[in-house]
């Protein structure tokens, strides 16, 4: 059964005349007759009343023909709606929604946007800020956004999959007026008595986790406390020094990642994973 046969039959059923149906379809009358005959042969069912056709030269649908007409109209309408929907998708610029927690530095947002732009060049990128890391992760779990960008220490996040963007380690950010600024590296154990502004990742019970980079840098610049920040961002502060932070002689890992919901097999996620 061909799609055009459905269209021919619909025209005939509505016009109830081979001549008018042919004129409506802008084809010859014999072409309409031939396709309707082929359709009846394939279905092994008369769609037109043969008695009315032969005796009175009228087009009258059989009971089967009336049913077939109703279903054919549905198929043609759905097919057109499908084609129109695909055309709308083709003509519309698709969007990838990226979330982040307030306080992430511009460098982090730039890295995430560049990462997506290189791998999903046909997608417009849209940013949404969330007040906390918890709110950000909940937005991903509820699929309010496609991806989130965040920092971690290489530890898996519950119900999440991660794609690394940048990898490095934690550094201590100190004022150049602080005596520690001359040190080539700093061990976490030797900083117990120091005043902390905070850290972007958990270090100990004595150090508050503060994801707001600007706040941490401002406090450290004024020598109001030291802070722990990633090594892969250059903050370009002449009044600050970034010094490698060690724990038991090892650098503390830190990375920036893209998060997406575990089990998400959407086209967007598959496309991104293939490009990585």
mmCIF file of C-alpha atoms in Angstrom:
data_model
loop_
_atom_site.group_PDB
_atom_site.id
_atom_site.type_symbol
_atom_site.label_atom_id
_atom_site.label_comp_id
_atom_site.label_asym_id
_atom_site.label_seq_id
_atom_site.Cartn_x
_atom_site.Cartn_y
_atom_site.Cartn_z
ATOM 1 C CA UNK A 1 0.000 0.000 0.000
ATOM 2 C CA UNK A 2 1.405 3.358 -1.030
ATOM 3 C CA UNK A 3 0.822 6.661 0.722
ATOM 4 C CA UNK A 4 -0.421 8.264 -2.502
ATOM 5 C CA UNK A 5 -3.128 5.575 -2.752
ATOM 6 C CA UNK A 6 -4.480 6.733 0.598
ATOM 7 C CA UNK A 7 -4.547 10.313 -0.650
ATOM 8 C CA UNK A 8 -6.298 9.266 -3.885
ATOM 9 C CA UNK A 9 -8.932 7.298 -1.990
ATOM 10 C CA UNK A 10 -9.573 10.142 0.464
ATOM 11 C CA UNK A 11 -10.109 12.555 -2.435
ATOM 12 C CA UNK A 12 -12.479 10.120 -4.128
ATOM 13 C CA UNK A 13 -14.422 9.424 -0.919
ATOM 14 C CA UNK A 14 -14.887 13.127 -0.297
ATOM 15 C CA UNK A 15 -15.651 14.160 -3.878
ATOM 16 C CA UNK A 16 -17.684 11.012 -4.752
ATOM 17 C CA UNK A 17 -16.600 11.521 -8.348
ATOM 18 C CA UNK A 18 -13.556 10.204 -10.230
ATOM 19 C CA UNK A 19 -13.488 13.347 -12.363
ATOM 20 C CA UNK A 20 -13.604 15.742 -9.424
ATOM 21 C CA UNK A 21 -11.079 13.677 -7.457
ATOM 22 C CA UNK A 22 -8.693 13.718 -10.438
ATOM 23 C CA UNK A 23 -9.075 17.490 -10.794
ATOM 24 C CA UNK A 24 -8.449 17.976 -7.082
ATOM 25 C CA UNK A 25 -5.325 15.814 -7.239
ATOM 26 C CA UNK A 26 -4.232 17.416 -10.522
ATOM 27 C CA UNK A 27 -3.820 14.036 -12.218
ATOM 28 C CA UNK A 28 -5.723 12.120 -14.905
ATOM 29 C CA UNK A 29 -8.943 10.266 -14.129
ATOM 30 C CA UNK A 30 -7.580 6.888 -15.361
ATOM 31 C CA UNK A 31 -4.674 7.254 -12.906
ATOM 32 C CA UNK A 32 -7.139 7.602 -10.021
ATOM 33 C CA UNK A 33 -9.181 4.611 -11.226
ATOM 34 C CA UNK A 34 -6.060 2.455 -11.585
ATOM 35 C CA UNK A 35 -4.740 3.224 -8.103
ATOM 36 C CA UNK A 36 -8.118 2.619 -6.456
ATOM 37 C CA UNK A 37 -8.389 -0.728 -8.249
ATOM 38 C CA UNK A 38 -4.861 -1.707 -7.119
ATOM 39 C CA UNK A 39 -5.750 -0.705 -3.576
ATOM 40 C CA UNK A 40 -8.887 -2.878 -3.571
ATOM 41 C CA UNK A 41 -6.927 -5.802 -5.013
ATOM 42 C CA UNK A 42 -4.235 -5.487 -2.332
ATOM 43 C CA UNK A 43 -6.812 -5.253 0.456
ATOM 44 C CA UNK A 44 -8.934 -8.009 -1.111
ATOM 45 C CA UNK A 45 -11.924 -5.892 -0.116
ATOM 46 C CA UNK A 46 -14.306 -3.798 -2.243
ATOM 47 C CA UNK A 47 -14.161 -0.188 -1.088
ATOM 48 C CA UNK A 48 -16.713 1.029 -3.642
ATOM 49 C CA UNK A 49 -20.155 -0.466 -4.262
ATOM 50 C CA UNK A 50 -19.749 -2.195 -7.665
ATOM 51 C CA UNK A 51 -23.517 -2.219 -8.355
ATOM 52 C CA UNK A 52 -23.865 1.518 -7.928
ATOM 53 C CA UNK A 53 -20.741 2.079 -10.017
ATOM 54 C CA UNK A 54 -21.826 -0.106 -12.953
ATOM 55 C CA UNK A 55 -25.582 0.518 -12.972
ATOM 56 C CA UNK A 56 -25.840 4.169 -11.924
ATOM 57 C CA UNK A 57 -22.270 5.413 -12.545
ATOM 58 C CA UNK A 58 -22.206 6.638 -8.981
ATOM 59 C CA UNK A 59 -19.416 6.422 -6.412
ATOM 60 C CA UNK A 60 -20.809 4.921 -3.212
ATOM 61 C CA UNK A 61 -18.572 3.608 -0.442
ATOM 62 C CA UNK A 62 -19.134 0.161 0.990
ATOM 63 C CA UNK A 63 -19.160 -0.309 4.760
ATOM 64 C CA UNK A 64 -15.506 -1.371 4.480
ATOM 65 C CA UNK A 65 -14.815 1.680 2.328
ATOM 66 C CA UNK A 66 -16.289 4.037 4.933
ATOM 67 C CA UNK A 67 -14.139 2.462 7.651
ATOM 68 C CA UNK A 68 -11.045 2.584 5.450
ATOM 69 C CA UNK A 69 -11.699 6.265 4.659
ATOM 70 C CA UNK A 70 -11.840 7.205 8.354
ATOM 71 C CA UNK A 71 -8.599 5.359 9.133
ATOM 72 C CA UNK A 72 -6.860 6.691 6.025
ATOM 73 C CA UNK A 73 -7.674 10.262 7.075
ATOM 74 C CA UNK A 74 -6.061 9.604 10.467
ATOM 75 C CA UNK A 75 -2.925 8.132 8.883
ATOM 76 C CA UNK A 76 -2.488 11.008 6.435
ATOM 77 C CA UNK A 77 -3.125 13.634 9.121
ATOM 78 C CA UNK A 78 -0.646 11.991 11.517
ATOM 79 C CA UNK A 79 1.924 11.708 8.760
ATOM 80 C CA UNK A 80 1.625 15.414 7.956
ATOM 81 C CA UNK A 81 1.833 16.328 11.648
ATOM 82 C CA UNK A 82 4.946 14.170 11.960
ATOM 83 C CA UNK A 83 6.581 15.860 8.973
ATOM 84 C CA UNK A 84 5.665 19.321 10.290
ATOM 85 C CA UNK A 85 7.037 18.453 13.740
ATOM 86 C CA UNK A 86 10.319 17.269 12.287
ATOM 87 C CA UNK A 87 10.571 20.428 10.217
ATOM 88 C CA UNK A 88 10.028 22.550 13.336
ATOM 89 C CA UNK A 89 12.807 20.648 15.085
ATOM 90 C CA UNK A 90 15.127 21.087 12.107
ATOM 91 C CA UNK A 91 14.495 24.810 11.896
ATOM 92 C CA UNK A 92 14.666 25.459 15.653
ATOM 93 C CA UNK A 93 18.048 25.928 17.289
ATOM 94 C CA UNK A 94 18.298 23.300 20.018
ATOM 95 C CA UNK A 95 19.308 24.267 23.532
ATOM 96 C CA UNK A 96 21.468 22.549 26.144
ATOM 97 C CA UNK A 97 20.752 23.718 29.694
ATOM 98 C CA UNK A 98 23.756 23.965 32.032
ATOM 99 C CA UNK A 99 23.414 24.613 35.750
ATOM 100 C CA UNK A 100 25.972 25.829 38.259
ATOM 101 C CA UNK A 101 26.117 26.792 41.913
ATOM 102 C CA UNK A 102 26.352 30.489 42.694
ATOM 103 C CA UNK A 103 29.928 31.474 43.425
ATOM 104 C CA UNK A 104 31.550 29.467 40.649
ATOM 105 C CA UNK A 105 34.210 31.673 39.030
ATOM 106 C CA UNK A 106 33.947 32.931 35.468
ATOM 107 C CA UNK A 107 36.871 30.691 34.538
ATOM 108 C CA UNK A 108 34.868 27.600 35.585
ATOM 109 C CA UNK A 109 31.787 28.671 33.645
ATOM 110 C CA UNK A 110 33.933 29.479 30.618
ATOM 111 C CA UNK A 111 35.574 26.040 30.768
ATOM 112 C CA UNK A 112 32.190 24.288 30.930
ATOM 113 C CA UNK A 113 30.678 26.368 28.136
ATOM 114 C CA UNK A 114 33.707 25.813 25.904
ATOM 115 C CA UNK A 115 33.598 22.079 26.632
ATOM 116 C CA UNK A 116 29.957 21.888 25.537
ATOM 117 C CA UNK A 117 30.463 24.245 22.600
ATOM 118 C CA UNK A 118 33.257 22.123 21.139
ATOM 119 C CA UNK A 119 31.270 18.882 21.455
ATOM 120 C CA UNK A 120 27.739 20.150 20.778
ATOM 121 C CA UNK A 121 28.313 22.957 18.251
ATOM 122 C CA UNK A 122 24.724 22.864 16.964
ATOM 123 C CA UNK A 123 23.252 23.586 20.388
ATOM 124 C CA UNK A 124 22.663 26.942 22.016
ATOM 125 C CA UNK A 125 23.996 26.959 25.595
ATOM 126 C CA UNK A 126 21.868 28.328 28.422
ATOM 127 C CA UNK A 127 23.076 28.927 31.990
ATOM 128 C CA UNK A 128 21.038 28.660 35.197
ATOM 129 C CA UNK A 129 22.419 29.532 38.642
ATOM 130 C CA UNK A 130 21.403 27.637 41.810
ATOM 131 C CA UNK A 131 21.948 28.889 45.386
ATOM 132 C CA UNK A 132 23.631 25.702 46.681
ATOM 133 C CA UNK A 133 25.340 22.564 45.408
ATOM 134 C CA UNK A 134 22.434 20.521 46.815
ATOM 135 C CA UNK A 135 19.889 22.548 44.832
ATOM 136 C CA UNK A 136 22.045 22.103 41.743
ATOM 137 C CA UNK A 137 22.204 18.317 42.102
ATOM 138 C CA UNK A 138 18.460 18.137 42.748
ATOM 139 C CA UNK A 139 17.842 20.054 39.526
ATOM 140 C CA UNK A 140 19.856 17.440 37.625
ATOM 141 C CA UNK A 141 18.068 14.530 39.330
ATOM 142 C CA UNK A 142 14.680 16.058 38.488
ATOM 143 C CA UNK A 143 15.926 16.726 34.924
ATOM 144 C CA UNK A 144 15.160 20.431 35.178
ATOM 145 C CA UNK A 145 18.518 20.934 33.428
ATOM 146 C CA UNK A 146 20.555 18.672 31.153
ATOM 147 C CA UNK A 147 23.935 19.070 32.864
ATOM 148 C CA UNK A 148 25.562 20.764 35.833
ATOM 149 C CA UNK A 149 29.148 21.808 36.318
ATOM 150 C CA UNK A 150 30.740 21.402 39.727
ATOM 151 C CA UNK A 151 33.956 20.649 41.588
ATOM 152 C CA UNK A 152 34.779 17.366 43.296
ATOM 153 C CA UNK A 153 37.711 15.385 44.625
ATOM 154 C CA UNK A 154 37.168 12.445 42.297
ATOM 155 C CA UNK A 155 34.450 10.944 44.517
ATOM 156 C CA UNK A 156 31.254 9.697 42.849
ATOM 157 C CA UNK A 157 28.126 11.779 43.435
ATOM 158 C CA UNK A 158 24.954 9.871 44.360
ATOM 159 C CA UNK A 159 22.705 9.114 41.362
ATOM 160 C CA UNK A 160 25.064 11.017 39.059
ATOM 161 C CA UNK A 161 27.459 10.307 36.228
ATOM 162 C CA UNK A 162 30.428 12.617 35.698
ATOM 163 C CA UNK A 163 32.468 13.768 32.727
ATOM 164 C CA UNK A 164 35.802 15.428 33.630
ATOM 165 C CA UNK A 165 36.428 18.898 32.206
ATOM 166 C CA UNK A 166 39.544 19.994 34.121
ATOM 167 C CA UNK A 167 41.730 17.993 36.478
ATOM 168 C CA UNK A 168 44.295 19.225 38.981
ATOM 169 C CA UNK A 169 44.722 19.583 42.726
ATOM 170 C CA UNK A 170 43.952 21.936 45.587
ATOM 171 C CA UNK A 171 46.145 24.890 46.397
ATOM 172 C CA UNK A 172 46.300 27.193 49.387
ATOM 173 C CA UNK A 173 45.521 30.785 48.496
ATOM 174 C CA UNK A 174 47.315 33.228 50.824
ATOM 175 C CA UNK A 175 48.002 36.954 50.964
ATOM 176 C CA UNK A 176 51.522 38.030 49.991
ATOM 177 C CA UNK A 177 51.614 39.651 53.464
ATOM 178 C CA UNK A 178 51.203 36.262 55.103
ATOM 179 C CA UNK A 179 54.516 34.643 56.163
ATOM 180 C CA UNK A 180 53.310 31.416 54.533
ATOM 181 C CA UNK A 181 53.510 33.042 51.078
ATOM 182 C CA UNK A 182 57.233 32.199 50.835
ATOM 183 C CA UNK A 183 56.625 28.461 51.216
ATOM 184 C CA UNK A 184 57.052 26.244 48.080
ATOM 185 C CA UNK A 185 54.242 23.979 49.324
ATOM 186 C CA UNK A 186 52.091 23.640 52.433
ATOM 187 C CA UNK A 187 51.065 20.515 54.310
ATOM 188 C CA UNK A 188 47.542 20.406 55.668
ATOM 189 C CA UNK A 189 48.889 19.243 59.049
ATOM 190 C CA UNK A 190 50.980 22.395 59.500
ATOM 191 C CA UNK A 191 47.984 24.655 58.897
ATOM 192 C CA UNK A 192 45.971 23.560 61.938
ATOM 193 C CA UNK A 193 46.663 26.768 63.791
ATOM 194 C CA UNK A 194 46.008 29.012 60.821
ATOM 195 C CA UNK A 195 42.897 31.077 60.301
ATOM 196 C CA UNK A 196 40.863 29.699 57.411
ATOM 197 C CA UNK A 197 38.566 31.694 55.163
ATOM 198 C CA UNK A 198 37.256 28.395 53.807
ATOM 199 C CA UNK A 199 37.666 25.794 51.078
ATOM 200 C CA UNK A 200 35.841 24.956 47.877
ATOM 201 C CA UNK A 201 35.932 21.256 48.877
ATOM 202 C CA UNK A 202 35.793 19.523 52.283
ATOM 203 C CA UNK A 203 39.164 19.388 54.067
ATOM 204 C CA UNK A 204 38.394 18.960 57.760
ATOM 205 C CA UNK A 205 35.750 19.779 60.354
ATOM 206 C CA UNK A 206 37.608 23.004 61.168
ATOM 207 C CA UNK A 207 37.444 24.328 57.590
ATOM 208 C CA UNK A 208 34.121 25.581 56.224
ATOM 209 C CA UNK A 209 33.152 24.661 52.679
ATOM 210 C CA UNK A 210 32.436 27.904 50.818
ATOM 211 C CA UNK A 211 31.792 27.510 47.065
ATOM 212 C CA UNK A 212 31.895 31.282 46.493
ATOM 213 C CA UNK A 213 35.326 31.879 44.972
ATOM 214 C CA UNK A 214 35.070 35.672 45.032
ATOM 215 C CA UNK A 215 34.364 35.606 48.768
ATOM 216 C CA UNK A 216 37.311 33.307 49.474
ATOM 217 C CA UNK A 217 39.713 35.329 47.364
ATOM 218 C CA UNK A 218 38.587 38.632 48.873
ATOM 219 C CA UNK A 219 39.114 37.351 52.420
ATOM 220 C CA UNK A 220 42.509 35.859 51.585
ATOM 221 C CA UNK A 221 43.615 39.002 49.760
ATOM 222 C CA UNK A 222 42.863 41.055 52.890
ATOM 223 C CA UNK A 223 44.868 38.519 54.931
ATOM 224 C CA UNK A 224 41.713 37.560 56.845
ATOM 225 C CA UNK A 225 42.297 33.864 56.347
ATOM 226 C CA UNK A 226 43.723 31.295 53.963
ATOM 227 C CA UNK A 227 41.603 29.395 51.491
ATOM 228 C CA UNK A 228 41.797 26.226 49.401
ATOM 229 C CA UNK A 229 41.081 26.624 45.682
ATOM 230 C CA UNK A 230 41.668 24.559 42.510
ATOM 231 C CA UNK A 231 45.031 24.685 40.758
ATOM 232 C CA UNK A 232 43.556 24.922 37.274
ATOM 233 C CA UNK A 233 42.225 28.492 37.585
ATOM 234 C CA UNK A 234 44.536 31.470 37.332
ATOM 235 C CA UNK A 235 42.990 34.183 39.488
ATOM 236 C CA UNK A 236 45.563 36.832 38.514
ATOM 237 C CA UNK A 237 45.658 38.538 41.913
ATOM 238 C CA UNK A 238 48.955 40.329 42.531
ATOM 239 C CA UNK A 239 48.229 40.345 46.274
ATOM 240 C CA UNK A 240 47.713 36.575 46.424
ATOM 241 C CA UNK A 241 49.843 33.475 46.067
ATOM 242 C CA UNK A 242 48.629 29.987 45.191
ATOM 243 C CA UNK A 243 50.690 27.256 46.888
ATOM 244 C CA UNK A 244 50.296 23.493 46.431
ATOM 245 C CA UNK A 245 48.444 21.875 49.343
ATOM 246 C CA UNK A 246 49.644 18.455 50.515
ATOM 247 C CA UNK A 247 48.189 15.779 52.772
ATOM 248 C CA UNK A 248 50.622 13.084 53.894
ATOM 249 C CA UNK A 249 52.981 14.227 51.178
ATOM 250 C CA UNK A 250 50.404 13.934 48.359
ATOM 251 C CA UNK A 251 48.586 16.641 46.453
ATOM 252 C CA UNK A 252 44.857 16.681 47.111
ATOM 253 C CA UNK A 253 42.978 15.925 43.869
ATOM 254 C CA UNK A 254 40.433 18.361 42.541
ATOM 255 C CA UNK A 255 38.557 18.431 39.257
ATOM 256 C CA UNK A 256 35.777 20.245 37.475
ATOM 257 C CA UNK A 257 33.159 17.967 35.938
ATOM 258 C CA UNK A 258 29.883 17.878 34.089
ATOM 259 C CA UNK A 259 27.168 16.042 36.000
ATOM 260 C CA UNK A 260 24.174 14.296 34.501
ATOM 261 C CA UNK A 261 21.562 11.977 35.955
ATOM 262 C CA UNK A 262 22.577 8.312 36.183
ATOM 263 C CA UNK A 263 20.613 6.236 33.706
ATOM 264 C CA UNK A 264 19.983 9.184 31.400
ATOM 265 C CA UNK A 265 20.282 7.800 27.870
ATOM 266 C CA UNK A 266 18.777 10.765 26.046
ATOM 267 C CA UNK A 267 19.957 11.823 22.599
ATOM 268 C CA UNK A 268 21.791 14.800 24.088
ATOM 269 C CA UNK A 269 23.750 12.699 26.606
ATOM 270 C CA UNK A 270 24.600 10.038 24.012
ATOM 271 C CA UNK A 271 25.758 12.706 21.561
ATOM 272 C CA UNK A 272 27.999 14.288 24.179
ATOM 273 C CA UNK A 273 29.490 10.957 25.301
ATOM 274 C CA UNK A 274 30.273 9.964 21.721
ATOM 275 C CA UNK A 275 32.119 13.241 21.186
ATOM 276 C CA UNK A 276 34.236 12.896 24.344
#
